[in-house]
Short mmCIF file of C-alpha atoms and ligand atoms in Angstrom, two decimals:
data_model
loop_
_atom_site.label_atom_id
_atom_site.label_comp_id
_atom_site.label_asym_id
_atom_site.label_seq_id
_atom_site.Cartn_x
_atom_site.Cartn_y
_atom_site.Cartn_z
CA MET A 1 10.11 20.44 -0.22
CA LYS A 2 13.85 19.74 -1.62
CA PRO A 3 15.74 23.49 -2.21
CA GLY A 4 15.11 23.99 -6.15
CA HIS A 5 12.05 21.72 -6.07
CA SER A 6 9.60 24.16 -6.25
CA LEU A 7 6.62 23.26 -8.18
CA MET A 8 4.68 21.83 -5.10
CA LYS A 9 1.77 19.34 -5.96
CA HIS A 10 -0.56 18.10 -4.13
CA TYR A 11 -2.65 14.37 -4.74
CA LEU A 12 -6.45 14.93 -4.01
CA GLN A 13 -7.72 12.96 -7.37
CA PHE A 14 -6.43 10.39 -9.37
CA LYS A 15 -6.07 12.32 -12.76
CA ASP A 16 -3.57 15.04 -11.06
CA PHE A 17 -0.80 13.20 -12.32
CA ARG A 18 -0.09 12.83 -15.83
CA ALA A 19 0.48 9.30 -17.38
CA GLU A 20 4.36 9.43 -17.60
CA GLU A 21 4.26 10.76 -13.71
CA TYR A 22 2.84 7.65 -13.13
CA ALA A 23 5.07 5.70 -14.71
CA TYR A 24 7.85 7.35 -13.14
CA VAL A 25 6.24 6.59 -9.78
CA PHE A 26 5.65 2.45 -10.83
CA ASP A 27 9.64 2.75 -11.37
CA ARG A 28 10.50 3.64 -7.61
CA ALA A 29 7.61 1.85 -5.90
CA ARG A 30 9.50 -1.57 -7.67
CA ILE A 31 12.37 -0.22 -6.40
CA ILE A 32 11.60 1.06 -2.97
CA LYS A 33 9.49 -2.45 -2.67
CA LYS A 34 12.75 -4.29 -3.28
CA ARG A 35 14.82 -2.41 -1.08
CA PHE A 36 12.71 -3.10 1.36
CA LYS A 37 12.25 -7.20 1.09
CA ASN A 38 16.16 -6.80 1.17
CA TYR A 39 16.44 -5.19 4.16
CA GLU A 40 18.56 -2.52 2.06
CA ARG A 41 17.93 0.90 4.56
CA TYR A 42 16.94 3.41 2.26
CA THR A 43 16.26 6.73 3.84
CA PRO A 44 15.52 9.68 1.80
CA LEU A 45 13.33 11.73 3.73
CA THR A 46 15.08 12.13 7.14
CA ASP A 47 14.06 14.68 9.66
CA ARG A 48 10.57 15.29 7.27
CA THR A 49 7.25 15.05 9.13
CA LEU A 50 4.16 13.62 7.72
CA ALA A 51 1.08 14.54 9.51
CA MET A 52 -2.12 12.12 9.02
CA ILE A 53 -5.21 13.30 9.74
CA PHE A 54 -8.36 11.11 9.76
CA GLU A 55 -11.97 11.42 9.98
CA LYS A 56 -12.70 8.19 9.18
CA ALA A 57 -11.14 5.18 10.66
CA SER A 58 -8.39 3.51 8.82
CA THR A 59 -6.70 0.62 9.28
CA ARG A 60 -4.46 -0.06 5.84
CA THR A 61 -3.98 3.59 5.10
CA ARG A 62 -3.07 4.14 8.90
CA VAL A 63 -0.40 1.52 8.79
CA SER A 64 1.62 1.84 5.18
CA PHE A 65 1.83 5.67 5.33
CA GLU A 66 2.86 5.61 9.06
CA ALA A 67 5.16 2.45 8.20
CA GLY A 68 6.48 3.96 4.91
CA MET A 69 7.47 6.85 6.66
CA TYR A 70 9.56 5.99 9.05
CA GLN A 71 11.30 3.52 7.08
CA MET A 72 12.31 6.54 5.12
CA GLY A 73 13.68 8.44 7.84
CA GLY A 74 10.72 10.52 9.03
CA SER A 75 8.14 10.73 11.31
CA VAL A 76 4.24 10.84 12.05
CA VAL A 77 1.94 12.67 13.19
CA HIS A 78 -1.63 11.38 13.93
CA LEU A 79 -4.38 13.61 13.99
CA THR A 80 -7.96 12.75 14.51
CA THR A 81 -11.76 14.36 14.57
CA GLY A 82 -12.25 13.10 18.26
CA ASP A 83 -8.90 14.34 19.91
CA SER A 84 -8.31 17.39 17.59
CA GLN A 85 -9.68 21.03 17.24
CA LEU A 86 -11.10 20.03 14.15
CA GLY A 87 -13.86 17.69 15.55
CA ARG A 88 -14.69 21.48 17.60
CA ALA A 89 -14.94 23.28 14.04
CA GLU A 90 -11.42 25.33 13.86
CA PRO A 91 -12.05 26.31 10.29
CA ILE A 92 -10.63 23.88 7.81
CA GLU A 93 -8.22 27.19 5.93
CA ASP A 94 -6.91 27.92 9.57
CA SER A 95 -6.33 24.56 9.99
CA ALA A 96 -4.12 24.50 6.88
CA ARG A 97 -2.05 26.77 7.81
CA VAL A 98 -0.78 26.07 10.91
CA ILE A 99 -0.23 22.22 9.99
CA SER A 100 1.36 23.30 7.24
CA ARG A 101 4.13 25.33 8.80
CA MET A 102 4.94 22.56 11.15
CA VAL A 103 5.19 19.46 8.57
CA ASP A 104 6.24 18.52 5.15
CA ILE A 105 3.15 16.33 3.83
CA VAL A 106 0.04 15.81 5.32
CA MET A 107 -2.17 13.13 3.95
CA ILE A 108 -6.06 13.71 4.96
CA ARG A 109 -9.42 11.00 4.75
CA THR A 110 -12.05 12.86 4.96
CA PHE A 111 -16.17 13.29 3.49
CA GLY A 112 -16.49 15.45 1.34
CA GLN A 113 -13.79 16.03 -1.18
CA GLU A 114 -14.44 19.84 -0.48
CA LYS A 115 -13.09 19.75 2.29
CA LEU A 116 -9.60 18.31 1.39
CA GLU A 117 -9.56 20.55 -1.55
CA LYS A 118 -9.97 23.47 0.56
CA PHE A 119 -7.34 22.11 2.80
CA ALA A 120 -4.69 21.80 0.06
CA GLN A 121 -5.88 25.51 -1.37
CA TYR A 122 -3.95 26.35 2.41
CA SER A 123 -1.63 24.21 2.81
CA ARG A 124 2.31 25.67 2.24
CA VAL A 125 3.27 21.45 1.62
CA PRO A 126 1.68 18.63 -0.32
CA VAL A 127 -1.74 17.23 0.35
CA ILE A 128 -2.41 13.80 -0.24
CA ASN A 129 -5.91 12.21 -0.85
CA GLY A 130 -6.10 9.18 1.68
CA LEU A 131 -9.99 8.80 0.55
CA THR A 132 -12.69 11.27 0.32
CA ASN A 133 -16.59 10.14 -0.21
CA GLU A 134 -15.56 10.77 -4.08
CA PHE A 135 -11.90 9.35 -4.04
CA HIS A 136 -9.13 7.21 -2.96
CA PRO A 137 -6.47 7.56 -5.62
CA CYS A 138 -3.83 5.80 -3.53
CA GLN A 139 -5.72 2.65 -3.71
CA ILE A 140 -6.30 2.72 -7.00
CA LEU A 141 -2.29 3.28 -7.32
CA ALA A 142 -1.57 0.40 -5.33
CA ASP A 143 -3.85 -1.73 -7.20
CA LEU A 144 -2.19 -1.02 -10.62
CA PHE A 145 0.42 -1.35 -9.45
CA THR A 146 -0.11 -5.41 -8.39
CA LEU A 147 -1.75 -5.16 -11.99
CA VAL A 148 1.14 -4.41 -13.70
CA GLU A 149 3.55 -6.82 -11.11
CA HIS A 150 1.47 -9.63 -11.65
CA ARG A 151 0.54 -8.88 -15.08
CA PRO A 152 3.92 -7.41 -16.52
CA ALA A 153 4.20 -6.40 -20.30
CA ALA A 154 7.20 -7.61 -22.45
CA SER A 155 8.14 -3.99 -22.90
CA GLY A 156 8.26 -3.93 -19.21
CA ASP A 157 6.86 -0.50 -19.28
CA PRO A 158 4.32 -0.50 -16.65
CA LEU A 159 2.08 1.61 -18.46
CA ASP A 160 1.74 -1.01 -21.62
CA ALA A 161 0.68 -3.19 -18.77
CA ILE A 162 -2.44 -1.30 -17.91
CA LYS A 163 -2.89 0.15 -21.60
CA GLY A 164 -6.13 -2.03 -23.00
CA LYS A 165 -6.64 -3.94 -20.35
CA VAL A 166 -10.98 -4.77 -18.99
CA VAL A 167 -10.97 -4.31 -15.60
CA THR A 168 -14.67 -5.21 -14.24
CA TRP A 169 -16.22 -3.31 -11.18
CA VAL A 170 -19.59 -4.66 -9.24
CA GLY A 171 -21.19 -3.28 -6.70
CA ASP A 172 -21.26 0.41 -5.85
CA GLY A 173 -20.69 3.39 -7.79
CA ASN A 174 -18.59 4.92 -4.82
CA ASN A 175 -14.81 6.69 -4.50
CA MET A 176 -13.03 3.45 -5.91
CA ALA A 177 -15.48 3.23 -8.62
CA ASN A 178 -15.37 6.95 -9.70
CA THR A 179 -11.33 6.66 -8.78
CA TRP A 180 -11.28 3.48 -11.29
CA LEU A 181 -13.07 5.69 -14.34
CA GLN A 182 -10.28 8.51 -13.96
CA ALA A 183 -7.12 6.17 -14.01
CA ALA A 184 -9.24 4.26 -16.90
CA GLU A 185 -9.22 7.89 -19.17
CA LEU A 186 -5.59 8.77 -18.19
CA LEU A 187 -4.08 5.64 -18.69
CA GLY A 188 -5.97 4.17 -21.43
CA PHE A 189 -8.10 0.78 -20.92
CA THR A 190 -11.96 0.02 -19.91
CA VAL A 191 -13.71 -0.21 -16.78
CA HIS A 192 -16.49 -2.77 -17.22
CA VAL A 193 -19.43 -1.56 -14.06
CA SER A 194 -22.36 -2.83 -13.18
CA THR A 195 -24.39 -1.66 -10.09
CA PRO A 196 -27.34 -2.11 -8.70
CA SER A 197 -30.19 0.76 -10.41
CA GLY A 198 -29.90 3.86 -7.66
CA TYR A 199 -26.13 3.59 -7.70
CA GLU A 200 -24.70 4.09 -10.99
CA VAL A 201 -21.54 5.80 -11.70
CA ASN A 202 -21.70 9.33 -13.19
CA ALA A 203 -19.46 10.50 -15.55
CA GLU A 204 -19.37 14.24 -14.26
CA LEU A 205 -18.60 13.27 -10.66
CA ALA A 206 -16.20 11.03 -11.45
CA GLY A 207 -14.70 13.85 -12.77
CA ILE A 208 -13.98 12.27 -16.67
CA ALA A 209 -14.34 14.22 -19.37
CA ASP A 210 -15.81 11.81 -21.70
CA ALA A 211 -18.19 8.47 -21.00
CA GLY A 212 -16.08 5.97 -23.34
CA CYS A 213 -13.34 4.94 -20.78
CA TYR A 214 -16.43 2.21 -19.30
CA LYS A 215 -19.25 0.16 -20.55
CA VAL A 216 -22.43 -0.23 -18.10
CA PHE A 217 -24.30 -3.87 -17.80
CA SER A 218 -27.36 -4.53 -15.70
CA ASP A 219 -26.11 -7.79 -15.05
CA PRO A 220 -22.89 -8.39 -13.01
CA ARG A 221 -21.71 -11.67 -14.78
CA GLU A 222 -22.13 -10.38 -18.10
CA ALA A 223 -19.62 -7.02 -17.02
CA CYS A 224 -17.16 -10.18 -15.93
CA LYS A 225 -16.98 -11.65 -19.42
CA GLY A 226 -13.48 -11.79 -21.17
CA ALA A 227 -12.12 -9.51 -17.81
CA ASP A 228 -8.27 -9.30 -16.61
CA LEU A 229 -9.13 -8.09 -13.52
CA VAL A 230 -12.59 -8.56 -11.30
CA THR A 231 -12.60 -5.88 -8.17
CA THR A 232 -15.56 -4.97 -5.60
CA ASP A 233 -15.66 -3.10 -2.92
CA VAL A 234 -18.16 -2.83 0.57
CA TRP A 235 -21.79 -2.12 -0.23
CA THR A 236 -22.08 0.43 2.48
CA SER A 237 -19.05 3.06 2.77
CA MET A 238 -18.16 4.57 5.65
CA GLY A 239 -20.49 7.61 5.98
CA TYR A 240 -23.30 5.86 4.27
CA GLU A 241 -24.25 3.64 7.36
CA ALA A 242 -27.93 4.96 7.53
CA GLU A 243 -28.09 3.34 4.40
CA ASN A 244 -27.19 -0.40 5.01
CA GLU A 245 -30.59 -2.54 5.30
CA VAL A 246 -31.53 -0.82 2.32
CA ARG A 247 -28.26 -1.37 0.61
CA ARG A 248 -28.02 -5.37 1.95
CA ALA A 249 -31.55 -5.92 -0.20
CA ALA A 250 -30.25 -3.66 -3.15
CA PHE A 251 -26.84 -5.11 -3.24
CA LYS A 252 -27.83 -9.53 -2.73
CA GLN A 253 -26.94 -10.31 -6.75
CA TRP A 254 -23.50 -8.43 -6.94
CA CYS A 255 -21.49 -10.41 -4.88
CA VAL A 256 -18.44 -11.20 -7.12
CA ASP A 257 -18.62 -15.55 -7.06
CA GLU A 258 -16.87 -18.22 -8.74
CA ALA A 259 -19.18 -17.76 -11.87
CA MET A 260 -18.66 -14.56 -12.06
CA MET A 261 -14.68 -15.39 -12.19
CA GLY A 262 -15.64 -18.23 -14.54
CA VAL A 263 -16.29 -15.92 -17.44
CA ALA A 264 -13.41 -13.46 -16.64
CA LYS A 265 -10.30 -14.15 -18.51
CA ALA A 266 -8.62 -17.57 -17.42
CA ASP A 267 -5.40 -15.52 -15.83
CA ALA A 268 -7.96 -12.89 -14.38
CA LEU A 269 -7.11 -11.58 -11.05
CA PHE A 270 -9.22 -10.08 -8.26
CA MET A 271 -8.87 -7.70 -6.16
CA HIS A 272 -10.67 -6.26 -3.06
CA CYS A 273 -9.57 -2.65 -1.35
CA LEU A 274 -10.72 -4.08 1.78
CA PRO A 275 -12.15 -4.60 4.28
CA ALA A 276 -14.33 -7.24 2.96
CA HIS A 277 -17.09 -9.01 3.81
CA ARG A 278 -17.09 -12.43 2.41
CA GLY A 279 -20.62 -13.52 1.85
CA GLU A 280 -21.75 -10.23 1.12
CA GLU A 281 -19.80 -8.37 -1.80
CA VAL A 282 -17.49 -11.41 -2.11
CA THR A 283 -17.74 -15.23 -1.79
CA ALA A 284 -14.80 -16.84 1.08
CA GLU A 285 -14.34 -18.96 -2.15
CA VAL A 286 -13.10 -15.87 -4.40
CA ILE A 287 -11.66 -13.72 -2.11
CA ASP A 288 -9.64 -16.90 -0.37
CA GLY A 289 -9.16 -18.74 -3.97
CA PRO A 290 -6.06 -18.56 -6.28
CA GLN A 291 -7.29 -15.78 -8.56
CA SER A 292 -7.20 -13.39 -5.46
CA VAL A 293 -3.98 -10.79 -4.96
CA VAL A 294 -5.52 -8.49 -1.93
CA TRP A 295 -2.50 -9.70 0.04
CA ASP A 296 -0.14 -8.20 -2.17
CA GLU A 297 -2.42 -5.55 -3.25
CA ALA A 298 -2.75 -4.37 0.88
CA GLU A 299 1.10 -4.93 1.29
CA ASN A 300 1.78 -2.40 -1.94
CA ARG A 301 -0.25 0.38 -0.71
CA MET A 302 2.73 0.91 1.66
CA HIS A 303 5.64 0.70 -1.29
CA VAL A 304 3.71 2.71 -3.58
CA GLN A 305 2.84 5.41 -1.10
CA LYS A 306 6.22 5.90 -0.35
CA ALA A 307 7.13 6.54 -3.64
CA LEU A 308 4.57 9.17 -3.57
CA MET A 309 5.72 10.89 -0.79
CA GLU A 310 9.75 10.76 -2.65
CA TYR A 311 8.03 12.39 -5.31
CA LEU A 312 5.79 14.80 -3.95
CA LEU A 313 8.82 15.52 -1.76
CA LEU A 314 11.52 15.49 -3.74
CA GLY A 315 10.42 15.82 -7.15
CA LYS A 316 12.27 13.11 -10.10
CA LEU A 317 15.52 11.75 -8.60
CA ALA A 318 17.82 11.67 -11.42
N1 CP B 1 -8.00 -0.02 1.82
C1 CP B 1 -8.37 0.96 2.45
O1 CP B 1 -8.60 2.28 2.29
O2 CP B 1 -8.06 0.30 4.39
P1 CP B 1 -8.39 1.19 5.56
O3 CP B 1 -9.86 1.50 5.18
O4 CP B 1 -8.64 -0.24 6.42
O5 CP B 1 -7.39 2.20 5.57
N1 NVA B 2 -15.33 2.74 -0.35
C1 NVA B 2 -15.05 2.17 0.94
C2 NVA B 2 -13.19 2.26 0.46
C3 NVA B 2 -13.10 1.47 2.13
C4 NVA B 2 -11.43 1.46 1.84
C5 NVA B 2 -15.30 3.13 1.83
O1 NVA B 2 -15.16 4.61 1.70
O2 NVA B 2 -16.06 2.97 2.90
#
C-alpha cells in the first residue's frame, strides 16, 4: 500500500464500492485506456506484485490482469490449484497469510464466495474477486464502462449514462446475473430477468436489499422489450458441468436471436462476458452483428482492472 493510504479495501462483490467510487474508477479507466491507446508509458505500480490464483480456467481474466499489471510497471505471480499447495488442502487462511506477506495485491478465481471471503479476512493486502460461483464484479465493471463509452450521457457523468437504463438478462440466474442485480440496486437502473424455471435469480443470494431493481419475465422476448442493453452468458457455468445435458434442454428457448434484439430499443447494445457458444445462448447473427460490442467489452476488462488496481493500491489520486 502507498504510505498514508491506510484504509485497505477489497473488491469481493460489486456492492463493495459506493456509486461515487464507481464514478472515480470509470473516469480513471477512461484516462488509463487513452494513455494505452496513445502508447504513453504509465507505470504507477512499479515494484508492485499481483498474485493471481486460479481454481477455474480463464482466458480474459488472466490476460487482462497480467498484461495490465505489467503495463503499469508491476509484476505478476500466477498460481493454480494444480501447481500450488492450494490443491493439496493447505488451509485457505494459511495461504492468505503467506501470499499476502509477499505481494501487494491478490486476484482470486474460485468456487464458493466464502473461500474468497476467508482469504480476504486473513490477507494483509487488497483482494479482488476474479469470479466465484456467486459473483463476477470485474466483468460488470467492464460491461458498465463499455455501456458508458458507447452511450455516454450529455452531462459527461458516467453515472448519468447508467442511471435509468434497462438491461435485459437472458439465461441462467448465475454469478453474472447476481452481479447485474447488485449493480442495478447501487447505480439506479433496472434489470429485466428471464431465466428458465428452476434457474431463477434470488434477491437474497444476489445480496440485494429489495427486489425493486429487477423484473422477472417468463418469456425472454418480453424481457427484451425496450431494453438499452441485452446480455446473456453460457448455459452451464464452470463448476456445473455435470448438469450440462439437463441445462441444454431447459435453456433451448433462452437463445438471444434477432427477434429478441428486434424488440429492444433500436440502438440497443448486445454484450456477452465470453466465452460464447454460438447457436446456444446467442446466435452468430447477434454476437457477430452490428449491435454487438463484445470485443470492446472484453478489451475493457483490462482498462477497468488497471483502474481498479490503481485505486486499491494508491487510493484516489489528487
Ligand atoms: N469473461 C471472463 O471472465 O472470461 P475468462 O473466463 O476467459 O476469464
Ligand atoms: N458464468 C460463467 C462466466 C464465465 C466468464 C462461469 O461462471 O463459468
